[in-house]
């Protein structure tokens, strides 16, 4: 890697000015766990790197009924946070199942979203929680619902001069589950993952949210499957039909981690288990 400009601003205004000046000639560097391997494998040849670890945007707090994550909040800090465990358990689970101790220590929530992997674990949990993403530039900031953020594998609506600054997560009552399936039990990228959020009145389902990852070009919400169970009494038959509908809304591909055929079957089982878990039904 030759002649790469490296900036480590300590002020958000300076970071946004650098992004405004360099635009697509600069790449944001957070924990580097996605970016550095891409550079090492010559998939990317950055001209300038803007490191955001000194900006002080790594906090986690609750504000006006939402959890607010600074983009540089690390996966380890999310996994260890009592606030997240209490108010956003699927995100806590996703964080604790993501990567290894070493990667979690530096990997950030902003990086997991901006990298836009369809298999992103924090991204999947955040999709199920209807998170909002705050993008800041020297011209101002805008808030994008997570459902509108991803446009394809590795692609988002973020413009080159924008920094993903915060992630807002509405705190919602209900029962949740996050499950991932990898090729092994730990330190594994998801072959499929799912985040489920249900409000239950006894056995009757009120609100339902089902997010699915690694099953389409982007993380997705399975809206038809959600509609199928809203207001319905949940038993294993209803759950099985809902899980089948959820994967019918996906479009998995064959890759080095699994075939589309396998993902359809494993994804269906995963969604079924997560729904049963959230509904408090023993399979
Ligand atoms: C060994 C290993 C295991 C892994 N396991 C998992 C796993 O189990 N689950 C999982 O989901 N992921 C996994 N990953 C992927 C990675 O750790 C996560 O996606 C991580 O959250 C990326 O965050 P980062 O801070 O390292 O991002 P970086 O690598 O620094 O950046 C990733 C991308 O996002 C951009 N970016 C970062 N922050 C911002 C920002 N604030 N604003 C704008 N753009 C930004 C960068 O320019 C780059 O394009 C693994 C990676 C490794 C190396």
mmCIF file of C-alpha atoms and ligand atoms in Angstrom:
data_model
loop_
_atom_site.group_PDB
_atom_site.id
_atom_site.type_symbol
_atom_site.label_atom_id
_atom_site.label_comp_id
_atom_site.label_asym_id
_atom_site.label_seq_id
_atom_site.Cartn_x
_atom_site.Cartn_y
_atom_site.Cartn_z
ATOM 1 C CA UNK A 1 0.000 0.000 0.000
ATOM 2 C CA UNK A 2 1.839 3.117 -1.203
ATOM 3 C CA UNK A 3 1.317 6.815 -0.521
ATOM 4 C CA UNK A 4 -1.930 6.610 1.361
ATOM 5 C CA UNK A 5 -2.994 9.815 3.115
ATOM 6 C CA UNK A 6 -3.903 9.071 6.743
ATOM 7 C CA UNK A 7 -5.955 11.425 8.882
ATOM 8 C CA UNK A 8 -7.047 10.908 12.490
ATOM 9 C CA UNK A 9 -9.154 13.959 13.352
ATOM 10 C CA UNK A 10 -10.162 14.480 16.991
ATOM 11 C CA UNK A 11 -13.154 16.637 16.136
ATOM 12 C CA UNK A 12 -16.267 15.703 14.219
ATOM 13 C CA UNK A 13 -16.282 19.029 12.328
ATOM 14 C CA UNK A 14 -12.746 18.310 11.099
ATOM 15 C CA UNK A 15 -13.777 14.787 10.034
ATOM 16 C CA UNK A 16 -16.753 16.117 8.056
ATOM 17 C CA UNK A 17 -14.537 18.770 6.421
ATOM 18 C CA UNK A 18 -12.077 16.054 5.359
ATOM 19 C CA UNK A 19 -14.964 14.021 3.904
ATOM 20 C CA UNK A 20 -16.257 17.124 2.093
ATOM 21 C CA UNK A 21 -12.784 17.878 0.697
ATOM 22 C CA UNK A 22 -11.866 14.342 -0.359
ATOM 23 C CA UNK A 23 -15.302 12.810 -1.124
ATOM 24 C CA UNK A 24 -14.866 9.469 -2.887
ATOM 25 C CA UNK A 25 -11.075 9.839 -2.674
ATOM 26 C CA UNK A 26 -11.291 9.022 1.045
ATOM 27 C CA UNK A 27 -12.418 5.958 2.982
ATOM 28 C CA UNK A 28 -13.580 6.018 6.586
ATOM 29 C CA UNK A 29 -11.611 3.686 8.847
ATOM 30 C CA UNK A 30 -13.281 2.548 12.082
ATOM 31 C CA UNK A 31 -12.222 -0.803 13.603
ATOM 32 C CA UNK A 32 -10.802 -1.928 10.255
ATOM 33 C CA UNK A 33 -12.079 -5.517 10.584
ATOM 34 C CA UNK A 34 -13.839 -5.389 7.221
ATOM 35 C CA UNK A 35 -11.755 -2.672 5.598
ATOM 36 C CA UNK A 36 -8.217 -3.854 6.343
ATOM 37 C CA UNK A 37 -8.747 -7.396 4.961
ATOM 38 C CA UNK A 38 -10.227 -5.799 1.812
ATOM 39 C CA UNK A 39 -7.104 -3.636 1.465
ATOM 40 C CA UNK A 40 -4.821 -6.580 2.192
ATOM 41 C CA UNK A 41 -6.529 -8.633 -0.529
ATOM 42 C CA UNK A 42 -6.205 -5.710 -2.992
ATOM 43 C CA UNK A 43 -9.986 -5.379 -3.306
ATOM 44 C CA UNK A 44 -9.589 -1.728 -2.324
ATOM 45 C CA UNK A 45 -6.800 0.754 -2.922
ATOM 46 C CA UNK A 46 -7.604 3.760 -0.748
ATOM 47 C CA UNK A 47 -5.976 7.091 -1.546
ATOM 48 C CA UNK A 48 -6.857 8.524 1.869
ATOM 49 C CA UNK A 49 -8.007 6.972 5.117
ATOM 50 C CA UNK A 50 -9.949 8.948 7.720
ATOM 51 C CA UNK A 51 -9.756 7.203 11.094
ATOM 52 C CA UNK A 52 -12.780 7.982 13.274
ATOM 53 C CA UNK A 53 -11.706 6.347 16.538
ATOM 54 C CA UNK A 54 -10.661 9.683 18.115
ATOM 55 C CA UNK A 55 -13.967 11.475 17.525
ATOM 56 C CA UNK A 56 -15.626 10.460 20.787
ATOM 57 C CA UNK A 57 -18.604 8.935 18.967
ATOM 58 C CA UNK A 58 -18.482 5.588 20.744
ATOM 59 C CA UNK A 59 -21.111 6.100 23.463
ATOM 60 C CA UNK A 60 -24.319 4.200 24.217
ATOM 61 C CA UNK A 61 -27.149 6.055 25.973
ATOM 62 C CA UNK A 62 -30.925 6.182 26.310
ATOM 63 C CA UNK A 63 -32.650 9.353 25.189
ATOM 64 C CA UNK A 64 -36.356 10.060 24.589
ATOM 65 C CA UNK A 65 -37.392 6.407 24.423
ATOM 66 C CA UNK A 66 -34.540 5.452 22.106
ATOM 67 C CA UNK A 67 -31.147 3.871 22.524
ATOM 68 C CA UNK A 68 -28.552 6.060 20.854
ATOM 69 C CA UNK A 69 -25.325 4.441 19.698
ATOM 70 C CA UNK A 70 -22.364 6.455 18.499
ATOM 71 C CA UNK A 71 -21.213 4.899 15.226
ATOM 72 C CA UNK A 72 -17.862 3.954 16.767
ATOM 73 C CA UNK A 73 -19.455 2.031 19.663
ATOM 74 C CA UNK A 74 -17.669 -1.293 19.574
ATOM 75 C CA UNK A 75 -19.329 -4.687 19.306
ATOM 76 C CA UNK A 76 -17.677 -5.585 22.643
ATOM 77 C CA UNK A 77 -19.152 -2.545 24.388
ATOM 78 C CA UNK A 78 -22.608 -3.393 22.983
ATOM 79 C CA UNK A 79 -22.293 -7.036 24.105
ATOM 80 C CA UNK A 80 -21.235 -5.890 27.594
ATOM 81 C CA UNK A 81 -23.828 -3.129 28.056
ATOM 82 C CA UNK A 82 -26.519 -3.749 30.700
ATOM 83 C CA UNK A 83 -28.650 -1.077 29.018
ATOM 84 C CA UNK A 84 -28.545 -2.906 25.679
ATOM 85 C CA UNK A 85 -29.173 -6.292 27.326
ATOM 86 C CA UNK A 86 -32.266 -4.838 29.006
ATOM 87 C CA UNK A 87 -33.679 -2.661 26.221
ATOM 88 C CA UNK A 88 -32.434 -4.262 23.009
ATOM 89 C CA UNK A 89 -31.693 -7.931 23.787
ATOM 90 C CA UNK A 90 -31.501 -9.045 20.146
ATOM 91 C CA UNK A 91 -28.690 -6.557 19.564
ATOM 92 C CA UNK A 92 -26.888 -7.772 22.689
ATOM 93 C CA UNK A 93 -27.190 -11.360 21.446
ATOM 94 C CA UNK A 94 -26.052 -10.452 17.935
ATOM 95 C CA UNK A 95 -23.048 -8.587 19.346
ATOM 96 C CA UNK A 96 -22.001 -11.443 21.615
ATOM 97 C CA UNK A 97 -22.267 -13.942 18.708
ATOM 98 C CA UNK A 98 -20.356 -11.732 16.267
ATOM 99 C CA UNK A 99 -16.713 -12.472 15.444
ATOM 100 C CA UNK A 100 -14.177 -13.167 18.189
ATOM 101 C CA UNK A 101 -12.979 -11.349 21.301
ATOM 102 C CA UNK A 102 -10.278 -9.709 19.176
ATOM 103 C CA UNK A 103 -12.623 -8.473 16.434
ATOM 104 C CA UNK A 104 -15.385 -7.441 18.847
ATOM 105 C CA UNK A 105 -12.896 -5.254 20.721
ATOM 106 C CA UNK A 106 -12.370 -2.991 17.702
ATOM 107 C CA UNK A 107 -15.283 -3.683 15.334
ATOM 108 C CA UNK A 108 -17.969 -0.987 15.417
ATOM 109 C CA UNK A 109 -21.705 -0.821 14.892
ATOM 110 C CA UNK A 110 -21.233 1.895 12.254
ATOM 111 C CA UNK A 111 -18.804 -0.325 10.369
ATOM 112 C CA UNK A 112 -21.197 -3.284 10.476
ATOM 113 C CA UNK A 113 -23.899 -1.114 8.865
ATOM 114 C CA UNK A 114 -21.769 0.908 6.433
ATOM 115 C CA UNK A 115 -20.081 -2.266 5.177
ATOM 116 C CA UNK A 116 -23.566 -3.472 4.140
ATOM 117 C CA UNK A 117 -22.920 -7.194 4.226
ATOM 118 C CA UNK A 118 -26.234 -9.045 3.757
ATOM 119 C CA UNK A 119 -25.018 -11.349 6.566
ATOM 120 C CA UNK A 120 -24.225 -8.578 9.101
ATOM 121 C CA UNK A 121 -25.283 -9.738 12.565
ATOM 122 C CA UNK A 122 -25.730 -6.339 14.254
ATOM 123 C CA UNK A 123 -27.405 -5.110 11.075
ATOM 124 C CA UNK A 124 -29.928 -7.971 11.214
ATOM 125 C CA UNK A 125 -30.827 -7.219 14.841
ATOM 126 C CA UNK A 126 -31.085 -3.501 14.046
ATOM 127 C CA UNK A 127 -33.335 -4.260 11.051
ATOM 128 C CA UNK A 128 -35.668 -6.112 13.410
ATOM 129 C CA UNK A 129 -35.715 -3.110 15.753
ATOM 130 C CA UNK A 130 -36.518 -0.539 13.063
ATOM 131 C CA UNK A 131 -33.339 1.412 13.790
ATOM 132 C CA UNK A 132 -32.661 4.804 12.251
ATOM 133 C CA UNK A 133 -29.302 5.786 10.875
ATOM 134 C CA UNK A 134 -27.985 9.329 11.238
ATOM 135 C CA UNK A 135 -25.735 10.409 8.390
ATOM 136 C CA UNK A 136 -23.807 13.642 8.909
ATOM 137 C CA UNK A 137 -21.968 15.795 6.389
ATOM 138 C CA UNK A 138 -20.545 19.328 6.380
ATOM 139 C CA UNK A 139 -23.899 20.399 4.879
ATOM 140 C CA UNK A 140 -26.023 18.982 7.718
ATOM 141 C CA UNK A 141 -27.433 15.650 8.779
ATOM 142 C CA UNK A 142 -30.251 13.342 7.752
ATOM 143 C CA UNK A 143 -31.911 10.346 9.330
ATOM 144 C CA UNK A 144 -32.567 7.241 7.251
ATOM 145 C CA UNK A 145 -34.764 4.308 8.386
ATOM 146 C CA UNK A 146 -32.678 1.136 8.258
ATOM 147 C CA UNK A 147 -35.168 -0.436 5.814
ATOM 148 C CA UNK A 148 -34.128 2.252 3.283
ATOM 149 C CA UNK A 149 -30.396 2.255 4.052
ATOM 150 C CA UNK A 150 -29.102 -0.799 2.171
ATOM 151 C CA UNK A 151 -29.275 -0.816 -1.620
ATOM 152 C CA UNK A 152 -27.240 -3.942 -2.448
ATOM 153 C CA UNK A 153 -24.340 -6.053 -1.221
ATOM 154 C CA UNK A 154 -21.767 -3.542 0.048
ATOM 155 C CA UNK A 155 -23.968 -0.653 -1.039
ATOM 156 C CA UNK A 156 -25.974 1.908 0.901
ATOM 157 C CA UNK A 157 -27.572 5.324 0.407
ATOM 158 C CA UNK A 158 -24.617 6.932 2.222
ATOM 159 C CA UNK A 159 -22.920 9.564 0.067
ATOM 160 C CA UNK A 160 -19.116 9.767 -0.055
ATOM 161 C CA UNK A 161 -19.069 12.981 1.999
ATOM 162 C CA UNK A 162 -21.289 11.511 4.732
ATOM 163 C CA UNK A 163 -20.234 9.968 8.016
ATOM 164 C CA UNK A 164 -22.499 7.445 9.684
ATOM 165 C CA UNK A 165 -22.615 9.260 13.013
ATOM 166 C CA UNK A 166 -25.285 7.596 15.142
ATOM 167 C CA UNK A 167 -27.737 4.727 15.242
ATOM 168 C CA UNK A 168 -31.077 5.293 16.995
ATOM 169 C CA UNK A 169 -33.090 2.326 18.217
ATOM 170 C CA UNK A 170 -36.670 2.790 19.433
ATOM 171 C CA UNK A 171 -37.150 0.871 22.668
ATOM 172 C CA UNK A 172 -40.161 -1.413 22.241
ATOM 173 C CA UNK A 173 -41.862 -3.776 24.670
ATOM 174 C CA UNK A 174 -42.222 -7.385 23.598
ATOM 175 C CA UNK A 175 -40.463 -10.715 23.312
ATOM 176 C CA UNK A 176 -37.448 -11.086 21.083
ATOM 177 C CA UNK A 177 -35.022 -13.633 19.702
ATOM 178 C CA UNK A 178 -31.859 -13.425 17.598
ATOM 179 C CA UNK A 179 -30.459 -16.608 16.091
ATOM 180 C CA UNK A 180 -27.607 -17.183 13.689
ATOM 181 C CA UNK A 181 -26.437 -20.253 11.882
ATOM 182 C CA UNK A 182 -22.813 -20.471 10.831
ATOM 183 C CA UNK A 183 -20.584 -23.209 9.505
ATOM 184 C CA UNK A 184 -19.280 -23.672 13.038
ATOM 185 C CA UNK A 185 -20.409 -22.581 16.485
ATOM 186 C CA UNK A 186 -18.182 -19.547 17.026
ATOM 187 C CA UNK A 187 -16.144 -17.007 15.048
ATOM 188 C CA UNK A 188 -18.277 -17.572 12.007
ATOM 189 C CA UNK A 189 -20.062 -15.403 9.466
ATOM 190 C CA UNK A 190 -23.786 -16.158 9.320
ATOM 191 C CA UNK A 191 -25.038 -18.581 6.678
ATOM 192 C CA UNK A 192 -28.405 -17.234 7.807
ATOM 193 C CA UNK A 193 -29.478 -15.068 10.720
ATOM 194 C CA UNK A 194 -32.788 -13.768 11.991
ATOM 195 C CA UNK A 195 -34.141 -11.290 14.515
ATOM 196 C CA UNK A 196 -37.718 -11.617 15.688
ATOM 197 C CA UNK A 197 -39.804 -9.256 17.800
ATOM 198 C CA UNK A 198 -43.321 -10.187 18.940
ATOM 199 C CA UNK A 199 -45.800 -8.626 21.312
ATOM 200 C CA UNK A 200 -47.871 -11.390 22.863
ATOM 201 C CA UNK A 201 -51.157 -11.349 24.748
ATOM 202 C CA UNK A 202 -51.176 -14.882 26.106
ATOM 203 C CA UNK A 203 -50.866 -17.033 22.969
ATOM 204 C CA UNK A 204 -52.142 -14.258 20.691
ATOM 205 C CA UNK A 205 -49.621 -12.299 18.670
ATOM 206 C CA UNK A 206 -50.013 -8.521 18.445
ATOM 207 C CA UNK A 207 -47.146 -6.834 16.613
ATOM 208 C CA UNK A 208 -44.636 -8.961 14.678
ATOM 209 C CA UNK A 209 -41.305 -8.118 13.134
ATOM 210 C CA UNK A 210 -39.114 -10.633 11.340
ATOM 211 C CA UNK A 211 -35.705 -9.677 9.936
ATOM 212 C CA UNK A 212 -33.634 -12.089 7.889
ATOM 213 C CA UNK A 213 -29.963 -11.944 6.928
ATOM 214 C CA UNK A 214 -27.681 -13.679 4.391
ATOM 215 C CA UNK A 215 -30.781 -14.667 2.438
ATOM 216 C CA UNK A 216 -30.951 -11.833 -0.143
ATOM 217 C CA UNK A 217 -28.721 -9.082 -1.596
ATOM 218 C CA UNK A 218 -29.528 -6.989 1.497
ATOM 219 C CA UNK A 219 -30.807 -7.631 4.999
ATOM 220 C CA UNK A 220 -34.583 -7.826 4.747
ATOM 221 C CA UNK A 221 -37.860 -7.545 6.620
ATOM 222 C CA UNK A 222 -40.385 -10.285 5.857
ATOM 223 C CA UNK A 223 -43.516 -8.154 5.805
ATOM 224 C CA UNK A 224 -45.948 -10.747 4.397
ATOM 225 C CA UNK A 225 -44.869 -13.288 7.014
ATOM 226 C CA UNK A 226 -45.333 -10.639 9.710
ATOM 227 C CA UNK A 227 -48.883 -9.902 8.497
ATOM 228 C CA UNK A 228 -49.725 -13.634 8.573
ATOM 229 C CA UNK A 229 -49.380 -13.854 12.350
ATOM 230 C CA UNK A 230 -50.513 -10.424 13.549
ATOM 231 C CA UNK A 231 -53.660 -10.876 15.658
ATOM 232 C CA UNK A 232 -53.416 -14.698 15.391
ATOM 233 C CA UNK A 233 -53.063 -17.349 18.051
ATOM 234 C CA UNK A 234 -49.619 -18.840 17.685
ATOM 235 C CA UNK A 235 -49.026 -22.570 17.724
ATOM 236 C CA UNK A 236 -46.379 -24.628 15.916
ATOM 237 C CA UNK A 237 -48.561 -24.889 12.792
ATOM 238 C CA UNK A 238 -48.969 -21.103 12.525
ATOM 239 C CA UNK A 239 -45.269 -20.646 13.240
ATOM 240 C CA UNK A 240 -44.292 -23.201 10.580
ATOM 241 C CA UNK A 241 -46.452 -21.468 7.963
ATOM 242 C CA UNK A 242 -45.057 -18.072 8.924
ATOM 243 C CA UNK A 243 -41.443 -19.313 8.711
ATOM 244 C CA UNK A 244 -42.137 -20.807 5.261
ATOM 245 C CA UNK A 245 -43.568 -17.462 4.119
ATOM 246 C CA UNK A 246 -40.559 -15.585 5.541
ATOM 247 C CA UNK A 247 -38.082 -17.547 3.406
ATOM 248 C CA UNK A 248 -40.440 -17.297 0.411
ATOM 249 C CA UNK A 249 -39.767 -13.537 0.610
ATOM 250 C CA UNK A 250 -36.000 -14.085 0.418
ATOM 251 C CA UNK A 251 -33.719 -14.684 -2.565
ATOM 252 C CA UNK A 252 -30.617 -16.511 -1.347
ATOM 253 C CA UNK A 253 -27.614 -17.330 -3.503
ATOM 254 C CA UNK A 254 -24.995 -20.087 -3.553
ATOM 255 C CA UNK A 255 -21.709 -18.943 -2.058
ATOM 256 C CA UNK A 256 -18.712 -20.360 -0.181
ATOM 257 C CA UNK A 257 -20.785 -20.660 3.020
ATOM 258 C CA UNK A 258 -23.830 -22.484 1.689
ATOM 259 C CA UNK A 259 -26.103 -23.107 -1.255
ATOM 260 C CA UNK A 260 -29.376 -21.299 -1.883
ATOM 261 C CA UNK A 261 -31.131 -24.671 -1.421
ATOM 262 C CA UNK A 262 -29.563 -25.146 2.010
ATOM 263 C CA UNK A 263 -30.233 -21.557 3.046
ATOM 264 C CA UNK A 264 -33.945 -21.889 2.224
ATOM 265 C CA UNK A 265 -34.295 -24.913 4.478
ATOM 266 C CA UNK A 266 -31.974 -23.744 7.243
ATOM 267 C CA UNK A 267 -33.461 -20.229 7.141
ATOM 268 C CA UNK A 268 -36.967 -21.616 7.539
ATOM 269 C CA UNK A 269 -35.916 -23.700 10.551
ATOM 270 C CA UNK A 270 -34.087 -20.719 12.058
ATOM 271 C CA UNK A 271 -37.072 -18.364 11.715
ATOM 272 C CA UNK A 272 -39.389 -21.053 13.109
ATOM 273 C CA UNK A 273 -37.149 -21.517 16.151
ATOM 274 C CA UNK A 274 -36.832 -17.783 16.747
ATOM 275 C CA UNK A 275 -40.615 -17.315 16.512
ATOM 276 C CA UNK A 276 -41.250 -20.208 18.910
ATOM 277 C CA UNK A 277 -38.664 -18.808 21.317
ATOM 278 C CA UNK A 278 -40.148 -15.291 21.220
ATOM 279 C CA UNK A 279 -43.693 -16.665 21.554
ATOM 280 C CA UNK A 280 -42.661 -18.809 24.525
ATOM 281 C CA UNK A 281 -43.696 -22.060 22.805
ATOM 282 C CA UNK A 282 -41.669 -25.213 23.334
ATOM 283 C CA UNK A 283 -41.033 -26.891 19.979
HETATM 284 C C1 LIG B 1 -12.335 -12.574 11.826
HETATM 285 C C2 LIG B 1 -13.588 -11.785 11.543
HETATM 286 C C3 LIG B 1 -14.793 -12.269 12.009
HETATM 287 C C4 LIG B 1 -15.969 -11.537 11.756
HETATM 288 N N1 LIG B 1 -17.140 -12.039 12.209
HETATM 289 C C5 LIG B 1 -18.288 -11.345 12.007
HETATM 290 C C6 LIG B 1 -19.530 -11.864 12.482
HETATM 291 O O1 LIG B 1 -19.617 -12.921 13.114
HETATM 292 N N2 LIG B 1 -20.640 -11.116 12.229
HETATM 293 C C7 LIG B 1 -20.600 -9.933 11.546
HETATM 294 O O2 LIG B 1 -21.654 -9.305 11.351
HETATM 295 N N3 LIG B 1 -19.430 -9.444 11.072
HETATM 296 C C8 LIG B 1 -18.287 -10.109 11.287
HETATM 297 N N4 LIG B 1 -17.096 -9.623 10.813
HETATM 298 C C9 LIG B 1 -17.089 -8.383 10.053
HETATM 299 C C10 LIG B 1 -16.754 -7.117 10.867
HETATM 300 O O3 LIG B 1 -16.083 -7.418 12.074
HETATM 301 C C11 LIG B 1 -18.010 -6.303 11.198
HETATM 302 O O4 LIG B 1 -18.764 -6.012 10.053
HETATM 303 C C12 LIG B 1 -17.635 -4.992 11.922
HETATM 304 O O5 LIG B 1 -18.745 -4.516 12.640
HETATM 305 C C13 LIG B 1 -17.105 -3.906 10.992
HETATM 306 O O6 LIG B 1 -16.824 -2.777 11.769
HETATM 307 P P1 LIG B 1 -15.418 -2.018 11.675
HETATM 308 O O7 LIG B 1 -15.463 -0.912 12.671
HETATM 309 O O8 LIG B 1 -14.279 -2.944 11.803
HETATM 310 O O9 LIG B 1 -15.525 -1.437 10.198
HETATM 311 P P2 LIG B 1 -14.342 -1.043 9.189
HETATM 312 O O10 LIG B 1 -13.676 -2.266 8.678
HETATM 313 O O11 LIG B 1 -13.488 0.015 9.765
HETATM 314 O O12 LIG B 1 -15.244 -0.397 8.029
HETATM 315 C C14 LIG B 1 -16.115 -1.186 7.264
HETATM 316 C C15 LIG B 1 -16.731 -0.308 6.160
HETATM 317 O O13 LIG B 1 -17.599 0.650 6.716
HETATM 318 C C16 LIG B 1 -17.129 1.983 6.450
HETATM 319 N N5 LIG B 1 -17.355 2.731 7.691
HETATM 320 C C17 LIG B 1 -17.030 2.330 8.940
HETATM 321 N N6 LIG B 1 -17.498 3.200 9.851
HETATM 322 C C18 LIG B 1 -18.118 4.175 9.158
HETATM 323 C C19 LIG B 1 -18.806 5.353 9.542
HETATM 324 N N7 LIG B 1 -18.983 5.695 10.832
HETATM 325 N N8 LIG B 1 -19.322 6.161 8.569
HETATM 326 C C20 LIG B 1 -19.172 5.806 7.265
HETATM 327 N N9 LIG B 1 -18.552 4.695 6.834
HETATM 328 C C21 LIG B 1 -18.030 3.887 7.779
HETATM 329 C C22 LIG B 1 -15.676 1.851 6.068
HETATM 330 O O14 LIG B 1 -15.257 2.878 5.195
HETATM 331 C C23 LIG B 1 -15.686 0.484 5.374
HETATM 332 O O15 LIG B 1 -16.167 0.626 4.056
HETATM 333 C C24 LIG B 1 -15.905 -10.320 11.046
HETATM 334 C C25 LIG B 1 -14.670 -9.836 10.589
HETATM 335 C C26 LIG B 1 -13.523 -10.552 10.841
HETATM 336 C C27 LIG B 1 -12.202 -10.014 10.349
#
